[in-house]
Short mmCIF file of C-alpha atoms in Angstrom, two decimals:
data_model
loop_
_atom_site.label_atom_id
_atom_site.label_comp_id
_atom_site.label_asym_id
_atom_site.label_seq_id
_atom_site.Cartn_x
_atom_site.Cartn_y
_atom_site.Cartn_z
CA MET A 1 58.06 7.19 -9.02
CA ALA A 2 55.03 9.05 -10.22
CA ASP A 3 52.49 9.98 -7.12
CA THR A 4 49.52 7.62 -7.13
CA PRO A 5 46.77 9.68 -10.29
CA LEU A 6 43.25 9.62 -7.12
CA TYR A 7 41.28 7.88 -8.91
CA LEU A 8 42.90 5.06 -7.47
CA GLN A 9 43.27 5.06 -4.59
CA SER A 10 41.10 3.16 -2.29
CA HIS A 11 39.90 5.74 0.03
CA PHE A 12 38.71 7.61 -3.30
CA ARG A 13 37.63 3.71 -4.72
CA GLU A 14 35.39 3.77 -1.19
CA GLN A 15 33.94 7.17 -1.70
CA VAL A 16 32.15 6.36 -5.23
CA LYS A 17 31.39 2.59 -3.58
CA ASP A 18 29.56 5.20 -0.40
CA THR A 19 28.55 7.56 -2.80
CA PHE A 20 26.90 4.33 -5.04
CA GLU A 21 25.17 2.86 -1.99
CA ALA A 22 22.91 6.04 -0.21
CA GLY A 23 22.22 7.06 -3.87
CA ILE A 24 20.49 3.77 -4.16
CA GLN A 25 19.26 3.64 -0.60
CA GLN A 26 18.48 7.33 -1.18
CA THR A 27 16.86 6.57 -5.01
CA VAL A 28 13.95 4.48 -4.44
CA SER A 29 12.85 2.70 -6.84
CA LYS A 30 9.33 2.15 -8.69
CA PHE A 31 9.53 -1.75 -7.13
CA SER A 32 10.64 -0.03 -3.70
CA ASP A 33 7.54 -1.50 -2.27
CA ALA A 34 7.54 -4.99 -4.50
CA GLY A 35 8.97 -7.39 -2.14
CA ILE A 36 9.54 -8.01 2.22
CA ILE A 37 13.67 -8.03 3.01
CA ASP A 38 14.74 -11.58 4.63
CA PRO A 39 17.83 -10.81 6.47
CA LEU A 40 17.87 -14.23 7.56
CA TRP A 41 18.76 -14.83 3.47
CA GLN A 42 22.62 -14.69 3.08
CA ALA A 43 23.10 -18.20 1.13
CA ASP A 44 23.15 -18.89 -2.50
CA GLN A 45 19.61 -20.40 -1.95
CA VAL A 46 17.48 -20.43 0.63
CA VAL A 47 15.00 -22.86 1.19
CA TYR A 48 11.79 -21.79 2.34
CA ARG A 49 9.02 -24.32 3.52
CA THR A 50 5.02 -23.55 2.82
CA GLY A 51 2.76 -25.17 5.30
CA SER A 52 -0.92 -25.95 5.36
CA GLN A 53 -2.95 -23.03 5.41
CA VAL A 54 -3.38 -22.59 9.71
CA ALA A 55 -6.99 -22.22 11.14
CA PHE A 56 -8.18 -22.09 14.75
CA VAL A 57 -10.70 -25.21 16.35
CA GLU A 58 -13.95 -23.94 18.45
CA THR A 59 -12.98 -25.95 21.59
CA THR A 60 -15.79 -26.87 24.50
CA GLY A 61 -14.18 -26.32 27.17
CA GLN A 62 -13.01 -29.42 28.03
CA ARG A 63 -10.25 -30.52 30.67
CA GLY A 64 -7.47 -32.36 28.82
CA GLY A 65 -7.52 -33.98 24.92
CA ASP A 66 -5.80 -34.04 21.94
CA THR A 67 -3.87 -30.05 21.14
CA GLN A 68 -5.98 -30.13 17.28
CA GLN A 69 -2.16 -29.08 14.99
CA GLY A 70 -0.89 -28.52 11.56
CA GLU A 71 2.78 -28.54 10.44
CA TYR A 72 5.68 -27.66 7.78
CA GLN A 73 4.89 -29.92 5.29
CA ALA A 74 3.37 -29.29 2.30
CA GLY A 75 6.98 -28.02 -0.20
CA PHE A 76 9.63 -26.39 -0.31
CA ARG A 77 10.50 -23.00 -2.31
CA SER A 78 14.24 -22.86 -2.88
CA GLY A 79 14.63 -19.35 -4.14
CA PHE A 80 18.09 -18.12 -4.98
CA LYS A 81 20.69 -15.18 -5.52
CA ARG A 82 22.03 -13.93 -8.86
CA ASP A 83 25.24 -11.58 -9.34
CA PHE A 84 25.13 -8.46 -11.51
CA GLU A 85 27.38 -6.28 -13.15
CA ALA A 86 28.06 -3.39 -15.17
CA ALA A 87 31.29 -1.11 -16.20
CA ILE A 88 32.21 1.93 -16.78
CA GLN A 89 35.27 2.42 -19.07
CA PHE A 90 36.65 6.60 -19.62
CA ASP A 91 39.43 7.62 -22.51
CA ARG A 92 42.35 9.41 -21.17
CA ASN A 93 41.02 12.84 -21.84
CA ASP A 94 37.98 11.29 -19.93
CA ALA A 95 39.22 12.97 -16.32
CA ARG A 96 37.05 15.98 -15.51
CA LYS A 97 34.47 12.99 -16.01
CA LEU A 98 35.39 11.20 -14.15
CA PHE A 99 37.54 12.79 -11.57
CA THR A 100 33.56 13.29 -9.88
CA ALA A 101 32.93 10.02 -9.43
CA ASN A 102 33.10 10.02 -5.79
CA LEU A 103 30.37 12.72 -5.76
CA PRO A 104 26.45 12.33 -5.56
CA THR A 105 25.36 15.18 -8.43
CA SER A 106 28.06 13.34 -10.80
CA GLU A 107 26.60 11.75 -14.14
CA VAL A 108 28.80 8.60 -13.39
CA GLN A 109 26.47 7.91 -10.27
CA GLU A 110 23.56 8.71 -12.01
CA GLU A 111 24.25 6.74 -15.18
CA MET A 112 24.97 3.80 -12.62
CA GLN A 113 22.32 3.84 -10.54
CA ASN A 114 19.68 4.19 -12.95
CA ALA A 115 20.70 0.96 -14.19
CA TRP A 116 20.88 -0.56 -11.33
CA HIS A 117 17.37 0.41 -10.59
CA ARG A 118 15.89 -0.42 -13.78
CA LYS A 119 17.63 -4.68 -13.18
CA TRP A 120 16.30 -4.00 -10.31
CA ASP A 121 12.81 -3.85 -11.92
CA ASP A 122 13.80 -7.35 -13.92
CA VAL A 123 14.63 -8.94 -10.51
CA ILE A 124 11.28 -8.56 -9.05
CA LEU A 125 9.34 -9.21 -12.34
CA ASP A 126 11.24 -11.72 -13.77
CA ALA A 127 10.43 -13.69 -9.48
CA SER A 128 6.65 -13.70 -10.13
CA ARG A 129 6.20 -15.39 -13.59
CA ALA A 130 9.12 -17.93 -13.13
CA GLN A 131 8.60 -21.17 -12.41
CA SER A 132 8.91 -21.88 -8.73
CA LEU A 133 12.07 -24.23 -7.73
CA GLY A 134 11.16 -27.01 -4.71
CA GLY A 135 10.10 -30.75 -4.54
CA ASP A 136 13.15 -32.67 -3.25
CA LYS A 137 16.01 -32.80 -1.64
CA PRO A 138 18.02 -30.07 -3.24
CA TYR A 139 14.97 -28.77 -4.02
CA ILE A 140 14.94 -27.51 -7.08
CA THR A 141 12.37 -29.63 -8.88
CA PRO A 142 10.38 -26.67 -11.30
CA LEU A 143 6.74 -26.67 -10.88
CA ALA A 144 4.89 -25.59 -13.07
CA LEU A 145 1.93 -22.09 -12.61
CA PRO A 146 -1.37 -23.08 -10.66
CA SER A 147 -4.05 -22.08 -13.48
CA ASP A 148 -5.23 -19.16 -11.79
CA MET A 149 -2.28 -17.28 -11.19
CA THR A 150 -2.82 -16.44 -14.93
CA VAL A 151 -5.01 -13.99 -17.10
CA SER A 152 -5.47 -14.12 -20.33
CA VAL A 153 -6.00 -11.93 -22.99
CA THR A 154 -9.13 -12.64 -23.80
CA TRP A 155 -10.84 -12.05 -20.19
CA ASP A 156 -14.37 -10.25 -20.51
CA LYS A 157 -16.68 -9.56 -17.20
CA VAL A 158 -16.82 -12.06 -15.53
CA THR A 159 -16.49 -15.08 -18.07
CA ASP A 160 -14.45 -15.96 -20.96
CA PRO A 161 -15.37 -16.30 -24.28
CA ALA A 162 -11.90 -16.51 -25.78
CA THR A 163 -11.91 -14.72 -29.11
CA THR A 164 -11.70 -10.69 -28.97
CA ASN A 165 -8.34 -9.72 -27.11
CA THR A 166 -8.42 -6.15 -24.39
CA ASN A 167 -6.43 -4.49 -22.95
CA LEU A 168 -5.94 -3.61 -19.40
CA THR A 169 -9.22 -3.32 -18.43
CA TYR A 170 -11.80 -2.84 -15.25
CA TRP A 171 -13.30 -6.79 -15.45
CA LYS A 172 -9.56 -8.18 -15.75
CA LEU A 173 -8.31 -5.98 -12.38
CA ALA A 174 -11.60 -7.02 -10.98
CA GLU A 175 -10.69 -10.40 -11.93
CA ALA A 176 -6.81 -10.50 -10.30
CA LEU A 177 -8.18 -8.80 -7.09
CA ALA A 178 -11.27 -12.44 -6.61
CA ARG A 179 -9.11 -14.42 -7.52
CA MET A 180 -6.64 -13.66 -4.91
CA GLU A 181 -9.95 -12.86 -2.34
CA VAL A 182 -10.89 -17.28 -3.22
CA SER A 183 -7.23 -17.91 -2.33
CA GLU A 184 -8.45 -15.87 1.46
CA VAL A 185 -6.16 -13.06 0.51
CA ASP A 186 -7.11 -10.67 2.65
CA LEU A 187 -6.68 -8.00 0.61
CA ASP A 188 -7.03 -4.66 3.37
CA ARG A 189 -4.37 -6.39 5.29
CA GLU A 190 -1.76 -6.68 1.81
CA MET A 191 -0.13 -3.42 0.00
CA VAL A 192 -1.18 -4.51 -3.46
CA THR A 193 0.45 -2.99 -6.11
CA LEU A 194 0.29 -3.24 -10.18
CA TYR A 195 2.19 -2.81 -13.05
CA ILE A 196 1.09 -1.60 -16.10
CA SER A 197 2.91 -1.02 -19.29
CA PRO A 198 3.04 2.88 -20.92
CA LYS A 199 1.08 2.29 -23.05
CA MET A 200 -1.60 0.87 -21.16
CA LYS A 201 -1.48 3.82 -19.34
CA GLN A 202 -1.92 5.81 -22.59
CA ALA A 203 -5.08 3.61 -23.93
CA TRP A 204 -6.68 4.27 -20.14
CA TYR A 205 -5.97 7.54 -20.71
CA ALA A 206 -7.86 7.73 -23.07
CA TYR A 207 -11.07 6.07 -22.70
CA ALA A 208 -11.11 8.37 -19.34
CA GLN A 209 -11.96 11.00 -21.45
CA ALA A 210 -13.68 9.01 -23.96
CA ALA A 211 -16.75 7.69 -21.50
CA ALA A 212 -16.20 10.37 -18.47
CA ASN A 213 -19.40 8.71 -17.17
CA GLU A 214 -18.62 4.92 -16.38
CA LEU A 215 -16.83 3.96 -13.95
CA PHE A 216 -13.40 2.38 -15.26
CA ALA A 217 -12.70 5.75 -15.72
CA LYS A 218 -13.45 7.17 -13.35
CA LEU A 219 -11.80 5.23 -11.37
CA ILE A 220 -8.57 6.18 -13.75
CA ALA A 221 -9.69 10.13 -14.03
CA ALA A 222 -9.60 10.21 -9.44
CA TRP A 223 -6.10 8.54 -10.31
CA ILE A 224 -4.75 11.07 -13.04
CA THR A 225 -5.29 13.73 -11.04
CA LYS A 226 -4.27 11.77 -7.57
CA PRO A 227 -1.45 9.07 -8.04
CA SER A 228 -1.05 7.85 -4.38
CA GLU A 229 -4.01 7.46 -4.27
CA GLY A 230 -4.16 4.38 -7.00
CA ILE A 231 -6.56 2.55 -8.39
CA LEU A 232 -9.37 -0.45 -6.20
CA GLY A 233 -6.91 -0.06 -3.11
CA CYS A 234 -3.22 -1.28 -6.16
CA LYS A 235 -0.51 1.21 -5.83
CA VAL A 236 0.39 1.43 -9.33
CA VAL A 237 3.45 1.69 -10.93
CA VAL A 238 4.90 2.68 -14.47
CA THR A 239 7.27 0.57 -16.44
CA ASN A 240 9.33 -0.59 -19.66
CA ARG A 241 10.29 -4.29 -17.48
CA LEU A 242 6.97 -5.95 -18.51
CA TYR A 243 7.26 -9.60 -19.73
CA THR A 244 6.62 -9.47 -24.07
CA SER A 245 5.06 -12.38 -26.03
CA ALA A 246 3.13 -12.66 -28.82
CA GLY A 247 2.59 -8.80 -28.03
CA ASN A 248 0.86 -9.07 -25.85
CA VAL A 249 1.95 -7.57 -22.53
CA GLN A 250 2.29 -9.55 -19.20
CA ALA A 251 0.81 -7.12 -16.08
CA VAL A 252 1.17 -8.11 -12.85
CA LEU A 253 -1.00 -7.70 -10.25
CA ALA A 254 1.43 -9.26 -6.51
CA ALA A 255 0.39 -8.15 -2.63
CA LYS A 256 4.70 -6.85 -0.61
CA ARG A 257 4.18 -10.78 0.94
CA GLY A 258 4.14 -12.63 -2.41
CA PHE A 259 7.60 -11.68 -2.13
CA ARG A 260 11.15 -11.61 0.10
CA ILE A 261 14.51 -10.39 -1.14
CA PRO A 262 17.51 -11.04 0.15
CA PRO A 263 19.83 -7.97 1.69
CA THR A 264 21.68 -6.85 -1.30
CA THR A 265 26.02 -6.23 -1.61
CA TYR A 266 27.80 -4.49 -3.91
CA GLU A 267 31.25 -4.08 -4.58
CA ILE A 268 33.31 -1.07 -6.83
CA LYS A 269 36.10 -1.81 -8.97
CA ILE A 270 38.57 0.99 -9.91
CA ASP A 271 41.56 -0.64 -12.60
CA GLU A 272 44.10 1.36 -15.61
CA LEU A 273 43.96 -1.48 -18.73
CA ALA A 274 47.68 -0.98 -19.64
CA ASP A 275 46.19 -2.80 -22.68
CA LYS A 276 43.50 0.23 -23.82
CA ARG A 277 45.36 2.93 -23.69
CA HIS A 278 45.17 3.18 -19.78
CA ALA A 279 42.03 3.48 -20.57
CA THR A 280 40.44 3.61 -16.52
CA GLN A 281 37.45 1.46 -15.75
CA ILE A 282 34.51 1.61 -13.42
CA ALA A 283 33.42 -1.72 -12.78
CA ALA A 284 30.56 -2.40 -9.88
CA TYR A 285 29.33 -5.46 -8.65
CA ALA A 286 26.17 -7.15 -7.05
CA ASN A 287 23.97 -9.66 -6.02
CA THR A 288 20.60 -9.92 -4.89
CA GLY A 289 18.14 -12.18 -5.20
CA ALA A 290 14.36 -12.23 -5.50
CA VAL A 291 11.66 -15.65 -4.75
CA ARG A 292 7.73 -15.50 -5.64
CA ARG A 293 6.80 -16.50 -1.54
CA TYR A 294 3.37 -17.34 -2.35
CA ASP A 295 1.18 -17.72 -5.83
CA GLU A 296 -1.51 -16.94 -4.27
CA LEU A 297 -0.83 -13.71 -3.88
CA VAL A 298 0.61 -12.51 -7.63
CA LYS A 299 -1.90 -12.65 -10.72
CA LEU A 300 -0.60 -12.17 -14.19
CA ILE A 301 -2.76 -10.71 -16.79
CA TRP A 302 -2.25 -10.73 -20.07
CA CYS A 303 -3.02 -7.63 -22.46
CA ASP A 304 -3.56 -6.48 -26.31
CA VAL A 305 -1.33 -2.94 -25.41
CA THR A 306 -2.61 -2.43 -29.81
CA LYS A 307 -6.21 -2.90 -28.64
CA PRO A 308 -8.53 0.38 -27.01
CA ILE A 309 -10.88 0.00 -23.82
CA VAL A 310 -14.47 0.64 -24.51
CA PRO A 311 -17.14 0.49 -21.59
#
């Protein structure tokens, strides 16, 4: 009886899985600061109770009396885990590539990890714009997005003339940040990230070159020189995963505290497929999710990426 091939042995399978998980942890995703991991989110559905805003009330030092109190009775919000899978099949002639799948430097590991990072970006961006689920038990009633979550594609300075589409301008960013502050969000204490598209970044570059003396152009130039500094206090992430509709692209401004994420689990399966001329398949399964916990910490900014930015 022939020996079991190396790539079908249990220790090889475990090595592939361990290398994949280690690579995911060491290769920092663009969206690594997107949300807070909730270790208690173990079931498929998690339900958060959203209470009214807590406020301190001044007392006069009197003895006795009732304590001023509030309670978590404003509503509920559900989050759900999602299942994902990816599979790679290897022909019998792909032995060299297959045999190195357990190594950190292998093409197989690199391709799988990159694919997962792209899907993870999708998970976070889906949560940023999805309708919330709450209401009465079982807490799955769709709730419309608050009107102040979205900055229109025509926003200009402090008014919305609804006449001309614009790209991602200084005034749209300022409006989104101002709406957070109006909702009692202390931006000095939040880790805020701005997610933009490559076309938005390209428009910023062109503006910084054409209008070097303008305030926003100077901010962009400083970010180009030192990306870690961000813009207007926001970390900037460039991604291809932003939502698009009618030719317009939706940039996202979000605080890390705005999302909750469950611990992600992974599973690797390796099989020999007799009906595929004994090709070998490596399949990866992942279970994760994300839920927008606080609407006031997430803003959606519609942009017409075909428009140049002008002073």
